[in-house]
Tab-separated table of C-alpha atoms in Angstrom:
chain	number	residue	atom	x	y	z
A	161	MET	CA	40.726	-17.041	23.523
A	162	LYS	CA	39.221	-16.385	20.093
A	163	SER	CA	36.580	-13.721	19.668
A	164	PRO	CA	33.000	-15.105	19.542
A	165	TYR	CA	32.434	-13.001	16.421
A	166	LEU	CA	34.613	-10.714	14.323
A	167	SER	CA	32.067	-8.093	13.285
A	168	LEU	CA	28.500	-7.124	14.147
A	169	ASN	CA	28.002	-5.344	10.822
A	170	PRO	CA	25.761	-8.071	9.313
A	171	PHE	CA	23.482	-8.015	12.377
A	172	ILE	CA	20.245	-6.005	12.111
A	173	PRO	CA	18.684	-4.859	15.431
A	174	TRP	CA	15.285	-4.911	13.786
A	175	MET	CA	13.247	-3.849	16.811
A	176	LYS	CA	14.968	-0.457	16.681
A	177	GLU	CA	14.486	-0.102	12.932
A	178	LYS	CA	11.691	1.684	11.152
A	179	HIS	CA	9.153	-0.862	9.917
A	180	PRO	CA	9.053	-2.158	7.273
A	181	VAL	CA	12.819	-2.429	6.939
A	182	GLU	CA	14.177	-0.878	3.752
A	183	TRP	CA	16.340	-3.763	2.587
A	184	PRO	CA	18.164	-1.970	-0.260
A	185	LYS	CA	19.551	0.442	2.346
A	186	LYS	CA	20.701	-2.441	4.545
A	187	PHE	CA	22.519	-4.156	1.687
A	188	GLY	CA	23.600	-1.034	-0.172
A	189	ARG	CA	21.902	-2.135	-3.386
A	190	SER	CA	18.673	-3.465	-4.890
A	191	ALA	CA	18.707	-7.227	-5.430
A	192	GLU	CA	16.509	-10.278	-4.993
A	193	LEU	CA	16.175	-11.129	-1.300
A	194	GLU	CA	16.102	-14.718	-0.040
A	195	VAL	CA	15.450	-15.738	3.567
A	196	GLU	CA	16.678	-18.746	5.523
A	197	ILE	CA	14.474	-19.545	8.515
A	198	GLY	CA	16.441	-21.022	11.406
A	199	PHE	CA	19.924	-21.019	9.862
A	200	GLY	CA	21.565	-22.933	12.724
A	201	LEU	CA	25.343	-22.775	12.421
A	202	GLY	CA	25.073	-20.655	9.256
A	203	ASP	CA	26.925	-22.971	6.876
A	204	PHE	CA	24.233	-23.138	4.189
A	205	LEU	CA	23.530	-19.405	4.487
A	206	VAL	CA	27.173	-18.569	3.793
A	207	GLN	CA	27.421	-21.151	0.995
A	208	GLN	CA	24.416	-19.643	-0.766
A	209	ALA	CA	25.814	-16.135	-0.453
A	210	GLN	CA	29.114	-17.280	-1.951
A	211	ALA	CA	27.420	-19.162	-4.786
A	212	HIS	CA	25.039	-16.308	-5.677
A	213	PRO	CA	26.779	-12.935	-5.220
A	214	GLU	CA	24.064	-11.302	-7.331
A	215	LYS	CA	21.457	-12.030	-4.628
A	216	ASP	CA	20.999	-10.848	-1.048
A	217	PHE	CA	20.427	-13.279	1.821
A	218	LEU	CA	18.832	-12.799	5.212
A	219	GLY	CA	19.067	-15.339	8.020
A	220	ILE	CA	16.457	-15.329	10.802
A	221	GLU	CA	17.256	-17.178	14.027
A	222	LEU	CA	16.148	-17.028	17.664
A	223	GLY	CA	19.230	-18.246	19.510
A	224	TRP	CA	22.140	-15.862	20.069
A	225	VAL	CA	24.654	-18.736	20.202
A	226	PHE	CA	23.811	-19.558	16.560
A	227	ILE	CA	23.896	-15.904	15.566
A	228	ARG	CA	27.372	-15.261	16.943
A	229	ARG	CA	28.735	-18.383	15.234
A	230	ALA	CA	27.183	-17.338	11.950
A	231	LEU	CA	28.551	-13.798	12.311
A	232	ARG	CA	32.044	-15.222	12.624
A	233	LYS	CA	31.601	-17.420	9.539
A	234	ILE	CA	30.203	-14.547	7.492
A	235	THR	CA	33.211	-12.361	8.273
A	236	LEU	CA	35.746	-15.140	7.675
A	237	ALA	CA	34.110	-15.948	4.330
A	238	GLY	CA	34.232	-12.289	3.302
A	239	VAL	CA	30.660	-12.285	1.976
A	240	LYS	CA	28.941	-8.904	1.869
A	241	ASN	CA	25.472	-10.024	0.782
A	242	VAL	CA	24.298	-11.574	4.077
A	243	ARG	CA	22.407	-10.004	6.969
A	244	ILE	CA	21.125	-11.622	10.168
A	245	MET	CA	18.131	-10.968	12.428
A	246	GLN	CA	17.321	-12.358	15.868
A	247	ALA	CA	13.565	-12.861	15.817
A	248	ASP	CA	10.640	-15.237	15.828
A	249	VAL	CA	10.099	-15.528	12.090
A	250	ARG	CA	6.320	-15.292	12.506
A	251	VAL	CA	6.645	-11.897	14.160
A	252	ALA	CA	9.286	-10.738	11.672
A	253	LEU	CA	7.170	-11.621	8.647
A	254	GLU	CA	4.182	-9.801	10.122
A	255	ARG	CA	6.031	-6.578	10.918
A	256	VAL	CA	9.240	-6.229	8.902
A	257	PHE	CA	8.457	-7.346	5.344
A	258	LEU	CA	6.089	-5.864	2.802
A	259	GLU	CA	3.928	-8.110	0.654
A	260	LYS	CA	5.833	-9.781	-2.218
A	261	SER	CA	9.170	-8.445	-0.952
A	262	LEU	CA	10.956	-11.836	-0.823
A	263	ARG	CA	12.074	-13.905	-3.780
A	264	SER	CA	12.164	-17.174	-1.842
A	265	ALA	CA	12.567	-18.761	1.575
A	266	CYS	CA	14.015	-21.986	2.918
A	267	SER	CA	13.988	-23.895	6.187
A	268	LEU	CA	16.309	-26.863	6.617
A	269	PHE	CA	15.426	-29.353	9.337
A	270	PRO	CA	13.114	-27.162	11.427
A	271	CYS	CA	12.117	-28.601	14.791
A	272	PRO	CA	9.220	-31.060	14.178
A	273	TRP	CA	7.823	-30.709	17.717
A	274	PRO	CA	6.695	-34.363	17.690
A	275	LYS	CA	4.533	-34.358	20.843
A	276	LYS	CA	0.835	-33.607	20.368
A	277	ARG	CA	0.810	-30.909	23.024
A	278	HIS	CA	3.593	-29.081	21.159
A	279	VAL	CA	1.911	-28.971	17.733
A	280	LYS	CA	1.087	-25.290	18.275
A	281	PHE	CA	4.824	-24.506	18.146
A	282	ARG	CA	5.387	-26.024	14.692
A	283	LEU	CA	6.315	-23.821	11.769
A	284	PHE	CA	4.366	-24.078	8.509
A	285	SER	CA	0.904	-24.224	9.995
A	286	HIS	CA	-1.951	-23.157	7.721
A	287	ALA	CA	-1.826	-19.604	9.121
A	288	PHE	CA	1.960	-19.365	8.762
A	289	LEU	CA	1.860	-20.666	5.186
A	290	LYS	CA	-0.627	-17.932	4.276
A	291	LEU	CA	1.602	-15.347	5.945
A	292	ILE	CA	4.743	-16.437	4.120
A	293	ASN	CA	2.760	-16.625	0.877
A	294	SER	CA	1.895	-12.944	1.267
A	295	ARG	CA	5.574	-12.008	1.628
A	296	ILE	CA	6.874	-14.153	-1.259
A	297	ALA	CA	6.882	-12.779	-4.807
A	298	ASP	CA	4.612	-14.337	-7.439
A	299	ASP	CA	6.001	-17.723	-8.553
A	300	GLY	CA	8.448	-17.580	-5.642
A	301	GLU	CA	9.379	-20.729	-3.770
A	302	VAL	CA	9.611	-22.057	-0.225
A	303	LEU	CA	11.983	-24.994	0.329
A	304	ILE	CA	11.502	-27.211	3.398
A	305	VAL	CA	13.630	-30.253	4.244
A	306	THR	CA	12.943	-32.499	7.220
A	307	ASP	CA	13.981	-35.866	8.620
A	308	SER	CA	10.498	-36.418	10.112
A	309	ARG	CA	7.856	-38.185	8.029
A	310	SER	CA	5.043	-37.230	10.412
A	311	TYR	CA	6.043	-33.551	10.282
A	312	PHE	CA	6.312	-33.706	6.487
A	313	GLU	CA	2.794	-35.186	6.257
A	314	TRP	CA	1.487	-32.592	8.713
A	315	ILE	CA	2.790	-29.735	6.545
A	316	LEU	CA	1.084	-31.293	3.515
A	317	SER	CA	-2.178	-31.359	5.481
A	318	GLN	CA	-1.898	-27.590	6.099
A	319	LEU	CA	-1.509	-26.567	2.450
A	320	SER	CA	-5.099	-26.296	1.235
A	321	GLY	CA	-6.081	-22.687	0.592
A	322	THR	CA	-2.593	-21.253	1.119
A	323	GLY	CA	-1.904	-20.410	-2.542
A	324	PHE	CA	0.975	-22.870	-2.885
A	325	GLU	CA	1.543	-25.735	-5.300
A	326	ALA	CA	3.566	-28.516	-3.667
A	327	ARG	CA	6.197	-30.863	-5.081
A	328	SER	CA	7.894	-33.414	-2.856
A	329	LYS	CA	10.562	-36.075	-3.080
A	330	MET	CA	13.066	-38.018	-1.025
A	331	VAL	CA	16.592	-36.623	-1.204
A	332	SER	CA	20.054	-37.692	-0.116
A	333	PRO	CA	22.159	-35.514	2.204
A	334	ARG	CA	23.390	-32.413	0.368
A	335	PHE	CA	23.025	-29.392	2.643
A	336	SER	CA	25.680	-30.293	5.240
A	337	THR	CA	23.748	-28.806	8.144
A	338	LYS	CA	24.233	-29.898	11.741
A	339	TYR	CA	21.014	-31.910	11.900
A	340	GLU	CA	21.427	-33.429	8.462
A	341	ARG	CA	24.845	-34.725	9.536
A	342	LYS	CA	23.405	-35.925	12.852
A	343	TRP	CA	20.591	-37.950	11.306
A	344	TYR	CA	22.804	-39.304	8.528
A	345	ALA	CA	25.352	-40.473	11.107
A	346	SER	CA	22.558	-42.268	12.966
A	347	GLY	CA	21.621	-44.197	9.817
A	348	GLN	CA	19.006	-42.076	8.006
A	349	GLU	CA	20.046	-41.859	4.354
A	350	LYS	CA	17.002	-40.118	2.845
A	351	PHE	CA	15.142	-36.966	3.837
A	352	TYR	CA	11.820	-35.367	2.915
A	353	GLU	CA	12.058	-32.363	0.597
A	354	LEU	CA	9.062	-30.144	-0.029
A	355	ARG	CA	9.063	-27.314	-2.567
A	356	LEU	CA	6.146	-24.913	-2.426
A	357	THR	CA	5.631	-22.661	-5.443
A	358	LYS	CA	3.376	-19.636	-5.078
A	359	ARG	CA	0.488	-19.776	-7.555
A	360	GLN	CA	-2.008	-17.445	-5.887
A	361	HIS	CA	-1.421	-14.387	-3.710
A	362	ILE	CA	-2.846	-14.293	-0.182
A	363	LYS	CA	-3.164	-10.676	0.925
A	364	ILE	CA	-1.992	-10.019	4.498
A	365	PRO	CA	-1.043	-6.372	5.145
A	366	LEU	CA	1.920	-5.367	7.260
A	367	LYS	CA	1.092	-5.317	10.962
A	368	GLU	CA	1.873	-1.744	11.960
A	369	ASP	CA	3.209	-0.464	15.272
A	370	MET	CA	0.677	1.443	17.353
A	371	SER	CA	1.094	4.790	19.067
A	372	LEU	CA	1.332	4.212	22.808
A	373	ILE	CA	-0.597	6.291	25.313
A	374	THR	CA	1.500	7.124	28.378
A	375	TYR	CA	0.130	8.569	31.594
A	376	ARG	CA	0.738	11.269	34.206
A	377	VAL	CA	-0.848	11.106	37.650
A	378	ASP	CA	-0.539	13.374	40.673
A	379	HIS	CA	-0.162	10.679	43.364
A	380	PHE	CA	1.808	7.461	43.817
A	381	ASP	CA	1.982	5.388	47.011
A	382	PRO	CA	4.439	2.483	46.527
A	383	GLU	CA	3.262	0.888	49.793
A	384	ARG	CA	-0.258	0.408	48.420
A	385	PHE	CA	0.770	-0.392	44.861
A	386	ASP	CA	-0.725	-3.788	43.927
A	387	LEU	CA	-0.579	-5.034	40.349
A	388	PRO	CA	-2.921	-7.698	38.918
A	389	LYS	CA	-2.180	-10.435	36.381
A	390	ARG	CA	-4.217	-10.604	33.217
A	391	ARG	CA	-4.669	-13.613	30.948
A	392	GLY	CA	-6.658	-14.118	27.790
A	393	GLN	CA	-5.854	-13.102	24.231
A	394	ILE	CA	-3.289	-10.723	25.728
A	395	MET	CA	-1.348	-12.032	28.730
A	396	VAL	CA	0.237	-9.518	31.111
A	397	GLU	CA	2.335	-10.519	34.123
A	398	PHE	CA	4.235	-8.167	36.419
A	399	LYS	CA	7.321	-9.984	37.686
A	400	GLU	CA	8.848	-7.509	40.148
A	401	THR	CA	8.589	-3.933	41.361
A	402	LEU	CA	11.436	-1.678	42.502
A	403	TYR	CA	11.247	1.762	44.099
A	404	ASP	CA	13.967	4.294	44.933
A	405	PRO	CA	12.635	7.077	47.222
A	406	LYS	CA	15.730	9.241	46.702
A	407	GLN	CA	15.282	9.331	42.945
A	408	GLN	CA	11.493	9.184	43.276
A	409	LYS	CA	11.426	6.467	40.687
A	410	GLY	CA	9.675	3.103	40.432
A	411	MET	CA	10.335	0.274	37.978
A	412	VAL	CA	7.949	-2.544	37.080
A	413	ARG	CA	9.253	-5.563	35.178
A	414	SER	CA	6.489	-6.629	32.808
A	415	VAL	CA	6.038	-9.663	30.548
A	416	VAL	CA	3.460	-9.381	27.778
A	417	GLY	CA	2.384	-12.221	25.496
A	418	GLU	CA	0.145	-11.820	22.452
A	419	ASP	CA	-0.112	-13.999	19.358
A	420	ASN	CA	3.452	-15.266	18.720
A	421	LEU	CA	5.157	-12.356	20.469
A	422	VAL	CA	6.458	-12.269	24.051
A	423	GLN	CA	8.042	-9.040	25.324
A	424	ASP	CA	9.933	-8.691	28.609
A	425	PHE	CA	10.530	-5.044	29.509
A	426	TRP	CA	10.415	-2.429	32.281
A	427	ILE	CA	7.815	0.252	32.891
A	428	GLU	CA	9.120	3.287	34.746
A	429	ILE	CA	7.147	5.457	37.164
A	430	VAL	CA	9.137	8.635	37.598
A	431	ARG	CA	8.317	11.952	39.271
A	432	LYS	CA	8.873	14.956	37.052
A	433	GLU	CA	7.426	18.460	37.266
A	434	LYS	CA	5.202	17.476	40.223
A	435	LEU	CA	3.594	14.576	38.349
A	436	TRP	CA	4.287	10.835	38.154
A	437	HIS	CA	4.967	9.719	34.580
A	438	ILE	CA	4.138	6.135	33.513
A	439	ARG	CA	5.958	4.970	30.383
A	440	PRO	CA	8.211	2.222	28.972
A	441	ALA	CA	11.671	2.620	30.491
A	442	LYS	CA	14.382	4.145	28.347
A	443	GLY	CA	16.728	1.579	26.853
A	444	CYS	CA	14.100	-1.153	26.527
A	445	SER	CA	13.654	-2.435	22.984
A	446	ILE	CA	9.941	-2.991	22.536
A	447	ILE	CA	7.499	-3.342	19.699
A	448	PRO	CA	4.648	-0.936	20.506
A	449	THR	CA	1.657	-3.270	20.503
A	450	ALA	CA	-1.759	-3.574	22.122
A	451	GLY	CA	-0.124	-5.753	24.781
A	452	ILE	CA	2.365	-3.051	25.755
A	453	GLN	CA	-0.502	-0.580	25.966
A	454	ARG	CA	-2.454	-3.009	28.131
A	455	ALA	CA	0.457	-3.226	30.581
A	456	LEU	CA	0.669	0.572	30.796
A	457	ASP	CA	-3.090	0.741	31.345
A	458	LEU	CA	-2.904	-1.773	34.212
A	459	VAL	CA	-0.121	0.167	35.952
A	460	TYR	CA	-2.152	3.352	35.590
A	461	ASP	CA	-5.257	1.627	36.980
A	462	ALA	CA	-3.283	0.321	39.975
A	463	MET	CA	-1.968	3.813	40.739
A	464	THR	CA	-5.348	5.517	40.526
A	465	ARG	CA	-7.541	3.023	42.382
């Protein structure tokens, strides 16, 4: 059985990194940085790294199955100028990159989310275009290729006031991605290419991590411990609660949703020095946000009612 990947060295566990990430340290040099959003199987990412050894490339993808395949290809190709992150690109751009820190970005065949009720999931909304504008250098470029005419037209409708100048054309297959091959095999011979050149800067500062307030209380009764759900701009749901009387320790699995970010983590309630401490459990990778603080506040409120 072959190994699913040969090396984890290109992988960046960004949630444990200091934000913003210092990219020259991650690549061992200072060079122009280009990002591929949703790199899929990683073929184009590796090809670009091979063709442009003078540049650095970062792939951002959500699915681990794609990441492990790309890690294997990166190692087999012997390229040293590629790094990979597992993240929602909207969250990553908000928290990991300084303004004007990217030379360019590309997204090949992103999901068009064709149903009306799914429009909110589409990339390249007006808000996202302004965000990526803020992270791209002056005169930098965003390349988007799609098989979907309706999605292409929707992106065009989002462009006003985003600081980009758009050029579009129909192109033949040339990227050799999974979805390009799929649609070409099904009979589609032309695709929609959109090149967005930055002409005006949209200022969006880095979204900084907040300092969390943890709690200590003098009493905890697990039998009367009842946690509420909270919805609204910040959604908090408590999925399960565990308690070990021998260790005098409780654990609360919490799911927090805010903006484009969903975090699934544990809050621990542990007795130490005659007090019960409420805090995120050790080993959980979290981004310290207002939502995490809200979850801690709700646990504290439930313990002190």
